[in-house]
Amino acid sequence: MTETTSMTKKSKKSSAPKLFPDELIDQLLAQVQNKDAESILGESGLAGLLKKQLAERMLAAELTHHLASEAKQGKSGNHRNGSSAKTVITPNGELELDIPRDRQATF
């Protein structure tokens, strides 16, 4: 009597964990009026707006860190002082950012 075993091949293609939940993507896409590629992936579309907002948020966090480190060093009197519009060049073209300022212009 011979035994036969059936082996099923498992797919080696394992999916990486999702960085963003589908619900979040759905919320972002709901903000886009036209669902064409340019409105979603273009520099003036959803991807461009996300890039701008993320860059400005990083700059704001850096200024917060800068002001906190100045305060630890005993330097006082420096505070946030609005923002300035700047154009930065990215691999995909120019991007207008609002760069945060501090009163003593040390950032």
XYZ file of N, CA and C in Angstrom:
321
model
N 0.844 -1.170 0.000
C 0.000 0.000 0.000
C 0.890 1.234 0.000
N 0.613 2.139 -0.852
C 1.411 3.357 -0.923
C 0.571 4.538 -0.451
N 1.250 5.414 0.248
C 0.559 6.614 0.739
C 0.922 7.791 -0.146
N -0.042 8.534 -0.438
C 0.219 9.757 -1.193
C -0.187 10.946 -0.343
N 0.650 11.907 -0.337
C 0.309 13.123 0.406
C 0.207 14.264 -0.595
N -0.761 15.028 -0.394
C -0.919 16.178 -1.285
C -0.345 17.407 -0.597
N 0.518 18.080 -1.299
C 1.120 19.280 -0.758
C 0.553 20.477 -1.509
N 0.118 21.406 -0.773
C -0.358 22.627 -1.399
C 0.738 23.666 -1.311
N 0.952 24.311 -2.391
C 1.970 25.347 -2.410
C 1.385 26.631 -1.836
N 2.105 27.178 -0.901
C 1.693 28.465 -0.364
C 2.337 29.547 -1.208
N 1.599 30.566 -1.399
C 2.123 31.674 -2.180
C 3.250 32.346 -1.410
N 4.372 32.534 -2.080
C 5.503 33.202 -1.442
C 5.294 34.704 -1.402
N 4.283 35.142 -2.061
C 3.997 36.564 -2.125
C 3.232 36.968 -0.864
N 3.953 37.377 0.154
C 3.289 37.810 1.377
C 3.077 39.307 1.295
N 1.904 39.714 1.662
C 1.609 41.139 1.559
C 2.203 41.869 2.757
N 2.823 42.987 2.473
C 3.398 43.817 3.524
C 2.258 44.475 4.292
N 2.476 44.761 5.550
C 1.414 45.424 6.307
C 1.118 46.795 5.707
N -0.138 47.158 5.729
C -0.546 48.434 5.152
C -0.089 49.568 6.055
N 0.477 50.579 5.433
C 0.950 51.739 6.167
C -0.225 52.592 6.634
N -1.254 52.671 5.801
C -2.439 53.453 6.130
C -3.666 52.563 6.010
N -4.576 52.658 6.945
C -5.795 51.842 6.851
C -6.661 52.301 5.661
N -7.397 51.369 5.113
C -8.264 51.663 3.974
C -9.264 52.766 4.292
N -9.727 52.829 5.528
C -10.695 53.848 5.921
C -10.108 55.246 5.767
N -8.835 55.394 6.124
C -8.171 56.690 5.982
C -8.038 57.068 4.514
N -7.658 56.121 3.682
C -7.555 56.372 2.246
C -8.917 56.773 1.689
N -9.977 56.100 2.136
C -11.326 56.439 1.679
C -11.697 57.862 2.078
N -11.321 58.274 3.291
C -11.605 59.635 3.743
C -10.864 60.665 2.894
N -9.615 60.375 2.575
C -8.840 61.292 1.741
C -9.424 61.389 0.343
N -9.768 60.254 -0.235
C -10.328 60.253 -1.582
C -11.692 60.930 -1.637
N -12.430 60.907 -0.532
C -13.727 61.575 -0.503
C -13.570 63.086 -0.625
N -12.390 63.616 -0.293
C -12.138 65.051 -0.393
C -11.835 65.495 -1.822
N -11.552 64.545 -2.703
C -11.200 64.850 -4.082
C -12.463 64.847 -4.925
N -12.699 65.952 -5.635
C -13.913 66.042 -6.445
C -13.811 65.187 -7.700
N -12.762 65.392 -8.485
C -12.561 64.582 -9.687
C -11.702 63.393 -9.304
N -12.063 62.237 -9.739
C -11.318 61.026 -9.378
C -10.333 60.616 -10.469
N -9.857 61.588 -11.252
C -8.882 61.254 -12.287
C -7.475 61.233 -11.687
N -6.514 60.744 -12.461
C -5.147 60.568 -11.970
C -4.520 61.894 -11.555
N -4.728 62.952 -12.312
C -4.125 64.248 -11.996
C -4.665 64.803 -10.680
N -5.959 64.631 -10.431
C -6.557 65.133 -9.200
C -6.073 64.375 -7.972
N -5.632 63.162 -8.167
C -5.168 62.353 -7.037
C -3.647 62.387 -6.915
N -2.939 62.175 -8.018
C -1.482 62.022 -7.970
C -0.702 63.262 -8.386
N -1.350 64.244 -8.958
C -0.652 65.428 -9.452
C -0.179 66.337 -8.339
N 0.735 67.243 -8.685
C 1.286 68.181 -7.708
C 0.216 69.107 -7.132
N -0.799 69.415 -7.913
C -1.882 70.255 -7.398
C -3.036 69.409 -6.864
N -2.877 68.110 -6.900
C -3.914 67.204 -6.427
C -3.670 66.754 -4.997
N -4.290 65.662 -4.647
C -4.230 65.132 -3.288
C -2.793 64.831 -2.853
N -2.007 64.194 -3.697
C -0.629 63.847 -3.334
C 0.204 65.097 -3.096
N 0.043 66.108 -3.924
C 0.772 67.356 -3.750
C 0.387 68.073 -2.473
N -0.910 68.075 -2.174
C -1.379 68.714 -0.941
C -0.863 67.974 0.296
N -0.837 66.646 0.226
C -0.290 65.864 1.336
C 1.195 66.151 1.533
N 1.926 66.234 0.433
C 3.359 66.531 0.504
C 3.587 67.895 1.164
N 2.810 68.885 0.745
C 2.923 70.232 1.303
C 2.602 70.234 2.796
N 1.515 69.599 3.166
C 1.105 69.598 4.566
C 2.099 68.837 5.440
N 2.623 67.732 4.953
C 3.621 66.976 5.718
C 4.913 67.776 5.889
N 5.368 68.441 4.831
C 6.591 69.241 4.918
C 6.415 70.390 5.905
N 5.279 71.065 5.853
C 5.036 72.177 6.769
C 4.921 71.690 8.208
N 4.349 70.526 8.397
C 4.245 69.970 9.749
C 5.622 69.602 10.298
N 6.489 69.058 9.450
C 7.852 68.741 9.883
C 8.610 70.009 10.259
N 8.461 71.061 9.453
C 9.127 72.321 9.758
C 8.626 72.917 11.071
N 7.327 72.831 11.317
C 6.769 73.336 12.571
C 7.317 72.557 13.765
N 7.469 71.236 13.599
C 8.032 70.414 14.675
C 9.499 70.771 14.918
N 10.242 71.040 13.841
C 11.639 71.444 13.996
C 11.749 72.773 14.730
N 10.863 73.713 14.420
C 10.885 74.993 15.125
C 10.542 74.802 16.597
N 9.587 73.950 16.889
C 9.247 73.657 18.284
C 10.463 73.119 19.020
N 11.173 72.190 18.407
C 12.382 71.624 19.010
C 13.456 72.706 19.183
N 13.616 73.545 18.184
C 14.608 74.620 18.228
C 14.319 75.580 19.386
N 13.053 75.997 19.515
C 12.695 76.926 20.585
C 12.857 76.282 21.959
N 12.544 74.986 22.062
C 12.703 74.286 23.347
C 14.170 74.179 23.719
N 15.035 73.908 22.738
C 16.460 73.786 23.051
C 17.049 75.144 23.427
N 16.574 76.224 22.819
C 17.027 77.555 23.218
C 16.599 77.860 24.647
N 15.386 77.462 25.005
C 14.894 77.710 26.356
C 15.726 76.945 27.381
N 16.146 75.715 27.047
C 16.986 74.923 27.958
C 18.348 75.564 28.154
N 18.828 76.268 27.129
C 20.128 76.919 27.203
C 20.053 78.261 27.927
N 18.872 78.625 28.357
C 18.711 79.872 29.090
C 18.465 81.078 28.208
N 18.358 80.873 26.926
C 18.057 81.978 26.021
C 16.555 82.195 26.047
N 16.151 83.385 26.384
C 14.711 83.629 26.479
C 14.283 84.699 25.487
N 13.007 84.859 25.354
C 12.457 85.903 24.503
C 12.190 85.493 23.075
N 12.565 84.308 22.682
C 12.318 83.891 21.308
C 10.999 83.128 21.239
N 10.174 83.483 20.275
C 8.856 82.859 20.108
C 8.577 82.706 18.625
N 7.506 82.005 18.333
C 7.048 81.892 16.951
C 6.642 83.270 16.456
N 6.831 83.490 15.172
C 6.507 84.793 14.606
C 5.954 84.625 13.192
N 4.902 83.853 13.046
C 4.262 83.688 11.757
C 5.030 82.785 10.814
N 4.859 83.028 9.542
C 5.521 82.208 8.530
C 5.800 83.042 7.285
N 6.690 82.534 6.465
C 7.029 83.172 5.195
C 6.814 82.165 4.072
N 6.300 82.638 2.975
C 6.108 81.764 1.815
C 7.446 81.580 1.113
N 7.779 80.340 0.843
C 9.011 80.014 0.127
C 8.693 78.964 -0.931
N 9.456 78.995 -1.993
C 9.336 77.987 -3.033
C 10.523 77.051 -2.911
N 10.247 75.767 -2.775
C 11.312 74.770 -2.721
C 11.219 73.908 -3.974
N 12.365 73.433 -4.404
C 12.404 72.602 -5.604
C 12.458 71.143 -5.183
N 11.529 70.353 -5.696
C 11.476 68.927 -5.417
C 11.770 68.184 -6.713
N 11.991 66.889 -6.650
C 12.196 66.131 -7.894
C 11.018 66.232 -8.862
N 9.836 66.541 -8.338
C 8.645 66.635 -9.183
C 8.279 68.064 -9.549
N 9.129 69.021 -9.200
C 8.826 70.411 -9.532
C 8.869 71.289 -8.296
N 8.384 72.500 -8.443
C 8.396 73.460 -7.351
C 7.228 73.227 -6.409
N 7.469 73.563 -5.133
C 6.446 73.401 -4.110
C 6.454 74.640 -3.238
N 5.306 75.286 -3.101
C 5.175 76.471 -2.258
C 4.906 76.036 -0.824
N 5.783 76.444 0.089
C 5.629 76.102 1.502
C 5.535 77.365 2.341
N 4.830 77.273 3.452
C 4.815 78.327 4.458
C 5.827 77.928 5.524
N 6.976 78.612 5.557
C 8.063 78.288 6.461
C 7.855 79.061 7.753
N 7.811 78.376 8.906
C 7.610 79.099 10.172
C 8.829 79.952 10.522
N 8.568 81.063 11.203
C 9.637 81.968 11.620
C 9.651 82.082 13.136
N 10.800 82.503 13.652
C 10.888 82.867 15.060
C 11.294 84.330 15.146
N 11.028 84.968 16.275
C 11.257 86.403 16.409
C 12.710 86.797 16.260
N 13.618 85.974 16.728
C 15.026 86.334 16.708
C 15.750 85.807 15.452
N 15.016 85.201 14.556
C 15.555 84.696 13.280
C 16.729 83.778 13.486
N 16.638 82.889 14.477
C 17.705 81.914 14.704
C 17.358 80.557 14.137
N 16.163 80.398 13.611
C 15.744 79.122 13.026
C 16.050 79.095 11.562
